[in-house]
Coordinates of C-alpha atoms and ligand atoms in Angstrom, one line a residue:
X866 CA 65.6 93.4 131.6
X867 CA 66.9 91.5 128.6
X868 CA 70.4 90.1 128.4
X869 CA 73.2 91.8 126.4
X870 CA 75.2 88.5 126.3
X871 CA 73.8 85.0 126.4
X872 CA 76.1 82.0 126.0
X873 CA 75.1 78.3 126.2
X874 CA 77.4 75.4 126.1
X875 CA 80.3 77.2 124.4
X876 CA 83.1 75.0 123.2
X877 CA 86.4 75.9 121.7
X878 CA 89.3 73.5 120.9
X879 CA 92.6 74.3 119.4
X880 CA 93.5 70.8 118.1
X881 CA 94.0 68.7 121.2
X882 CA 93.7 71.8 123.5
X883 CA 90.2 72.1 124.9
X884 CA 90.3 75.8 125.9
X885 CA 86.6 76.3 126.5
X886 CA 84.6 73.3 127.7
X887 CA 80.9 74.2 127.9
X888 CA 80.7 77.8 129.1
X889 CA 77.3 79.2 130.1
X890 CA 77.0 83.0 130.7
X891 CA 74.3 85.6 131.0
X892 CA 75.1 89.3 131.2
X893 CA 72.2 91.6 131.8
X894 CA 71.8 94.9 129.9
X895 CA 73.3 97.8 131.9
X896 CA 75.4 95.8 134.3
X897 CA 79.2 95.7 134.8
X898 CA 80.1 92.0 134.6
X899 CA 83.5 90.8 135.9
X900 CA 85.1 87.9 134.0
X901 CA 87.8 86.4 136.2
X902 CA 90.1 83.4 135.9
X903 CA 93.7 82.3 136.1
X904 CA 96.1 82.6 133.2
X905 CA 95.1 80.1 130.4
X906 CA 91.6 79.6 131.8
X907 CA 89.9 80.5 128.6
X908 CA 89.0 84.2 129.1
X909 CA 90.5 85.6 126.0
X910 CA 89.2 82.8 123.8
X911 CA 85.7 83.3 125.2
X912 CA 85.8 87.1 124.8
X913 CA 87.2 87.0 121.3
X914 CA 84.3 84.6 120.3
X915 CA 81.8 87.1 121.8
X916 CA 83.5 89.9 119.9
X917 CA 83.2 88.0 116.7
X918 CA 87.0 87.7 116.2
X919 CA 87.3 84.0 116.7
X920 CA 85.1 81.1 115.6
X921 CA 83.8 78.5 118.0
X922 CA 83.8 74.7 118.0
X923 CA 80.2 74.5 119.4
X924 CA 77.5 76.1 121.5
X925 CA 75.1 79.0 121.2
X926 CA 76.2 82.6 121.5
X927 CA 74.0 85.8 121.4
X928 CA 75.6 89.2 121.8
X929 CA 73.1 92.1 121.6
X930 CA 70.7 89.6 120.1
X931 CA 73.0 88.4 117.3
X932 CA 75.3 85.5 116.7
X933 CA 78.7 87.2 116.5
X934 CA 79.8 84.7 113.8
X935 CA 77.1 85.9 111.4
X936 CA 76.2 89.4 112.6
X937 CA 76.0 92.2 110.1
X938 CA 78.5 95.1 110.2
X939 CA 76.0 97.4 111.9
X940 CA 76.2 95.1 114.9
X941 CA 79.8 96.1 115.4
X942 CA 78.8 99.7 115.8
X943 CA 77.1 98.8 119.1
X944 CA 80.3 97.2 120.5
X945 CA 83.3 99.1 122.0
X946 CA 86.5 97.2 122.6
X947 CA 89.4 98.4 124.8
X948 CA 92.3 96.1 124.2
X949 CA 95.3 95.7 126.6
X950 CA 97.6 97.1 124.0
X951 CA 96.9 100.5 122.4
X952 CA 96.9 100.8 118.6
X953 CA 96.6 104.5 118.3
X954 CA 98.8 106.4 115.9
X955 CA 101.3 108.2 118.1
X956 CA 101.6 111.4 116.0
X957 CA 97.9 112.2 116.3
X958 CA 96.6 114.4 119.1
X959 CA 94.0 112.9 121.5
X960 CA 91.3 115.0 119.8
X961 CA 92.4 114.0 116.3
X962 CA 92.5 110.3 117.2
X963 CA 89.0 110.4 118.7
X964 CA 87.6 112.4 115.7
X965 CA 89.2 110.0 113.3
X966 CA 87.6 107.1 115.1
X967 CA 84.2 108.9 115.2
X968 CA 84.2 109.0 111.4
X969 CA 83.7 105.2 111.3
X970 CA 80.3 105.5 112.9
X971 CA 77.0 106.7 111.6
X972 CA 75.9 108.4 114.9
X973 CA 79.1 109.1 116.9
X974 CA 79.3 111.0 120.1
X975 CA 80.9 114.4 120.2
X976 CA 84.7 113.9 120.4
X977 CA 85.2 116.7 122.9
X978 CA 82.4 115.4 125.2
X979 CA 84.0 111.9 125.1
X980 CA 87.4 113.3 126.1
X981 CA 85.8 115.1 129.0
X982 CA 84.0 111.9 130.0
X983 CA 87.3 110.1 130.3
X984 CA 89.0 113.0 132.0
X985 CA 91.3 113.9 129.1
X986 CA 89.9 117.3 128.3
X987 CA 93.1 119.1 129.4
X988 CA 95.2 116.8 127.2
X989 CA 93.1 116.9 124.1
X990 CA 95.9 118.6 122.1
X991 CA 98.7 116.3 123.4
X992 CA 100.1 113.8 120.9
X993 CA 99.0 110.2 121.7
X994 CA 102.7 109.1 121.8
X995 CA 103.5 111.6 124.6
X996 CA 100.6 110.7 126.9
X997 CA 101.4 108.9 130.2
X998 CA 100.4 105.3 130.6
X999 CA 97.2 106.2 132.5
X1000 CA 96.3 108.9 129.9
X1001 CA 96.8 106.4 127.1
X1002 CA 94.3 104.0 128.7
X1003 CA 91.8 106.8 129.0
X1004 CA 92.3 107.6 125.3
X1005 CA 91.8 103.9 124.5
X1006 CA 88.5 104.1 126.4
X1007 CA 87.5 107.3 124.6
X1008 CA 88.2 105.6 121.2
X1009 CA 85.9 102.7 122.3
X1010 CA 83.1 105.1 123.6
X1011 CA 83.0 107.6 120.7
X1012 CA 80.7 105.2 118.7
X1013 CA 78.3 105.2 121.7
X1014 CA 78.4 101.4 122.0
X1015 CA 75.7 99.5 123.9
X1016 CA 78.3 97.0 125.1
X1017 CA 81.9 97.7 126.1
X1018 CA 84.6 95.0 126.5
X1019 CA 87.3 96.2 128.9
X1020 CA 90.4 94.0 129.0
X1021 CA 92.5 94.6 132.2
X1022 CA 91.8 98.4 132.1
X1023 CA 94.1 99.4 135.0
X1024 CA 97.2 97.1 134.6
X1025 CA 100.3 99.1 135.6
X1026 CA 98.3 102.1 137.1
X1027 CA 99.4 103.8 140.3
X1028 CA 96.7 103.7 143.1
X1029 CA 95.4 107.2 142.3
X1030 CA 95.0 106.6 138.6
X1031 CA 93.3 103.3 139.4
X1032 CA 90.7 104.9 141.7
X1033 CA 90.0 107.6 139.0
X1034 CA 89.6 104.8 136.4
X1035 CA 87.1 103.0 138.7
X1036 CA 85.0 106.2 138.9
X1037 CA 85.1 106.4 135.2
X1038 CA 84.1 102.8 134.6
X1039 CA 81.2 103.2 137.2
X1040 CA 80.1 106.2 135.1
X1041 CA 79.7 103.9 132.1
X1042 CA 77.0 102.0 133.9
X1043 CA 75.3 105.2 134.9
X1044 CA 75.3 106.1 131.2
X1045 CA 73.5 102.9 130.4
X1046 CA 76.4 100.9 128.8
X1047 CA 76.9 97.2 129.5
X1048 CA 80.5 96.4 130.5
X1049 CA 82.3 93.1 130.3
X1050 CA 85.4 93.6 132.4
X1051 CA 88.3 91.2 132.6
X1052 CA 90.9 91.8 135.4
X1053 CA 93.4 90.0 137.5
X1054 CA 92.8 92.5 140.3
X1055 CA 90.2 91.2 142.7
X1056 CA 89.7 94.5 144.5
X1057 CA 88.8 96.0 141.1
X1058 CA 86.2 93.4 140.4
X1059 CA 84.8 93.7 143.9
X1060 CA 84.6 97.5 143.6
X1061 CA 83.1 97.6 140.1
X1062 CA 81.3 94.4 139.1
X1063 CA 77.6 93.9 139.7
X1064 CA 78.1 90.2 139.0
X1065 CA 81.1 88.1 138.4
X1066 CA 81.9 84.8 136.7
X1067 CA 85.0 82.8 137.5
X1068 CA 86.4 80.5 134.8
X1069 CA 89.0 77.8 135.4
X1070 CA 90.2 75.2 133.0
X1071 CA 87.6 76.2 130.4
X1072 CA 84.6 76.0 132.7
X1073 CA 82.6 78.5 134.7
X1074 CA 83.1 77.5 138.3
X1075 CA 80.9 80.2 139.8
X1076 CA 78.7 83.1 138.8
X1077 CA 76.9 85.7 140.9
X1078 CA 77.5 88.7 143.1
X1079 CA 80.7 88.8 145.2
X1080 CA 78.6 87.9 148.3
X1081 CA 77.0 84.9 146.5
X1082 CA 80.4 83.7 145.4
X1083 CA 81.6 84.0 149.0
X1084 CA 78.6 81.9 150.2
X1085 CA 79.5 79.2 147.6
X1086 CA 82.8 78.6 149.2
X1087 CA 81.4 79.0 152.7
X1088 CA 83.5 82.1 153.5
X1089 CA 82.0 83.6 156.6
X1090 CA 82.6 86.9 158.3
X1091 CA 85.3 86.7 161.0
X1092 CA 85.6 88.2 164.4
X1093 CA 89.2 88.4 165.5
X1094 CA 91.4 89.6 168.4
X1095 CA 95.0 89.1 169.4
X1096 CA 95.8 86.2 171.7
X1097 CA 96.5 87.2 175.3
X1098 CA 98.2 84.9 177.7
X1099 CA 96.7 86.8 180.6
X1100 CA 93.2 87.2 182.0
X1101 CA 90.2 85.0 181.5
X1102 CA 89.9 82.8 178.4
X1103 CA 86.8 83.1 176.2
X1104 CA 84.3 80.3 177.0
X1105 CA 84.2 77.3 174.6
X1106 CA 80.6 78.1 173.5
X1107 CA 82.0 80.8 171.3
X1108 CA 83.9 78.3 169.2
X1109 CA 87.0 80.6 169.0
X1110 CA 90.0 79.0 167.3
X1111 CA 93.6 80.1 167.4
X1112 CA 95.2 81.2 164.1
X1113 CA 98.8 82.4 164.6
X1114 CA 98.7 85.4 166.9
X1115 CA 94.9 85.8 166.5
X1116 CA 91.8 84.2 168.0
X1117 CA 89.1 83.8 165.4
X1118 CA 85.3 83.2 165.4
X1119 CA 83.7 82.6 162.0
X1120 CA 80.0 83.3 162.0
X1121 CA 77.2 84.5 159.8
X1122 CA 75.5 86.0 162.8
X1123 CA 78.1 88.7 163.6
X1124 CA 75.8 91.1 165.6
X1125 CA 74.5 88.5 168.0
X1126 CA 77.9 86.8 168.6
X1127 CA 79.6 90.2 169.0
X1128 CA 76.9 91.2 171.5
X1129 CA 77.3 88.0 173.5
X1130 CA 81.1 88.2 173.4
X1131 CA 81.4 91.8 174.5
X1132 CA 78.7 91.2 177.2
X1133 CA 80.8 88.3 178.5
X1134 CA 83.9 90.5 178.5
X1135 CA 82.3 93.3 180.4
X1136 CA 80.6 90.9 182.9
X1137 CA 84.0 89.3 183.5
X1138 CA 86.0 92.5 183.6
X1139 CA 88.0 91.1 180.6
X1140 CA 87.5 94.0 178.2
X1141 CA 91.3 94.3 177.7
X1142 CA 91.3 90.8 176.3
X1143 CA 89.3 92.0 173.3
X1144 CA 91.1 95.3 172.9
X1145 CA 91.8 95.1 169.2
X1146 CA 88.5 93.3 168.3
X1147 CA 87.9 93.4 164.5
X1148 CA 85.3 92.2 162.1
X1149 CA 86.5 91.2 158.6
X1150 CA 84.3 90.1 155.7
X1151 CA 85.6 87.6 153.1
X1152 CA 87.4 89.4 150.3
X1153 CA 86.8 88.5 146.7
X1154 CA 90.4 87.5 146.5
X1155 CA 90.0 84.9 149.2
X1156 CA 86.8 83.6 147.5
X1157 CA 88.5 83.5 144.1
X1158 CA 91.5 81.6 145.4
X1159 CA 89.2 79.0 147.0
X1160 CA 87.1 78.7 143.9
X1161 CA 90.0 78.2 141.5
X1162 CA 91.8 75.9 143.9
X1163 CA 88.8 73.7 144.3
X1164 CA 88.5 73.4 140.5
X1165 CA 92.1 72.5 140.1
X1166 CA 91.9 69.8 142.7
X1167 CA 88.6 68.5 141.3
X1168 CA 88.2 69.5 137.7
X1169 CA 85.0 67.4 137.2
X1170 CA 83.2 69.2 140.0
X1171 CA 81.6 71.8 137.8
X1172 CA 81.3 69.9 134.5
Ligands
ATP1093 P1 95.4 84.9 130.3 O1 94.8 85.4 131.6 O2 96.8 84.4 130.4 O3 95.2 85.9 129.2 P2 93.2 83.3 129.2 O4 92.2 82.9 130.3 O5 92.8 84.5 128.4 O6 94.6 83.5 129.8 P3 93.2 81.9 126.7 O7 94.2 82.8 126.1 O8 91.8 81.9 126.3 O9 93.3 82.0 128.3 O10 93.8 80.4 126.5 C1 93.2 79.2 127.0 C2 93.9 78.0 126.5 O11 93.9 77.9 125.1 C3 95.4 78.0 126.9 O12 95.8 76.7 127.2 C4 96.1 78.5 125.7 O13 97.4 78.0 125.6 C5 95.3 77.9 124.6 N1 95.3 78.7 123.4 C6 94.9 80.0 123.2 N2 95.0 80.5 122.0 C7 95.5 79.4 121.3 C8 95.8 79.2 119.9 N3 95.6 80.2 119.0 N4 96.3 78.1 119.5 C9 96.4 77.0 120.4 N5 96.1 77.1 121.7 C10 95.7 78.3 122.1

């Protein structure tokens, strides 16, 4: 599989501000790639360079095989961009807006089909200015998809959504992968990235501090699955060989070998008639949010670590 995006040693300075300091990225065709990082980390700068809207100070960039700085106009037809702020004329109906956008492309998708794809078929005759926030974001996506782009840039697609609208959007974004689009997703919601992204890159202070699947990122910061239960003052204590430590009201065992440790722990409890001690036993896996906080904290404390 070839790469839709290939970035090597990307640099961007605004005068004395070194916003991007040697970024390397590879996004495979057909994947949803999550691009995460704290405010001011360099995400927008990197993405605008990839989109061809910003020049770079140095480095090599290929997007769909072309350098965005010199790519021909036809290259732009293969790229769909969904910005945070909608720029759609409010008096147009959803269908009119998508049809008007379609006119810019040599081989657009059918406007009705695209509205159906984003779940706006019932609102096709509603004016853009009267759509709800969630519907507007769907229309933004429809506008980006009508040109049938190979690569879609999605910038914080569910900011301000209620939980139901967010879930619906996640289904819609997953569909894009099924339809063969490559998606570069920026988001500040870690659950969104965990749910949607095949792979993730985390940028902090202009450098990529980690790249991989959510599980690979968790391994990088040694986040292990946790077996927990509530402290009990009564009954037998768990033997020291389990390495259980106390954290607030909980006892915690961190292990990569959950099944074996759980087996030994529950066997011990049954043998010692101490089942009640482990009454609310739980296994939790590291969330992307925990991993992300560790990754970005490490970089802030030691900015040269990933140079
Ligand atoms: P956010 O999550 O807040 O959107 P970001 O990761 O997208 O942040 P960028 O917008 O790329 O971050 O900014 C990276 C750094 O470059 C910041 O220090 C920012 O102040 C600086 N910067 C961005 N654009 C310019 C500009 N046009 N002129 C000067 N400095 C800029």
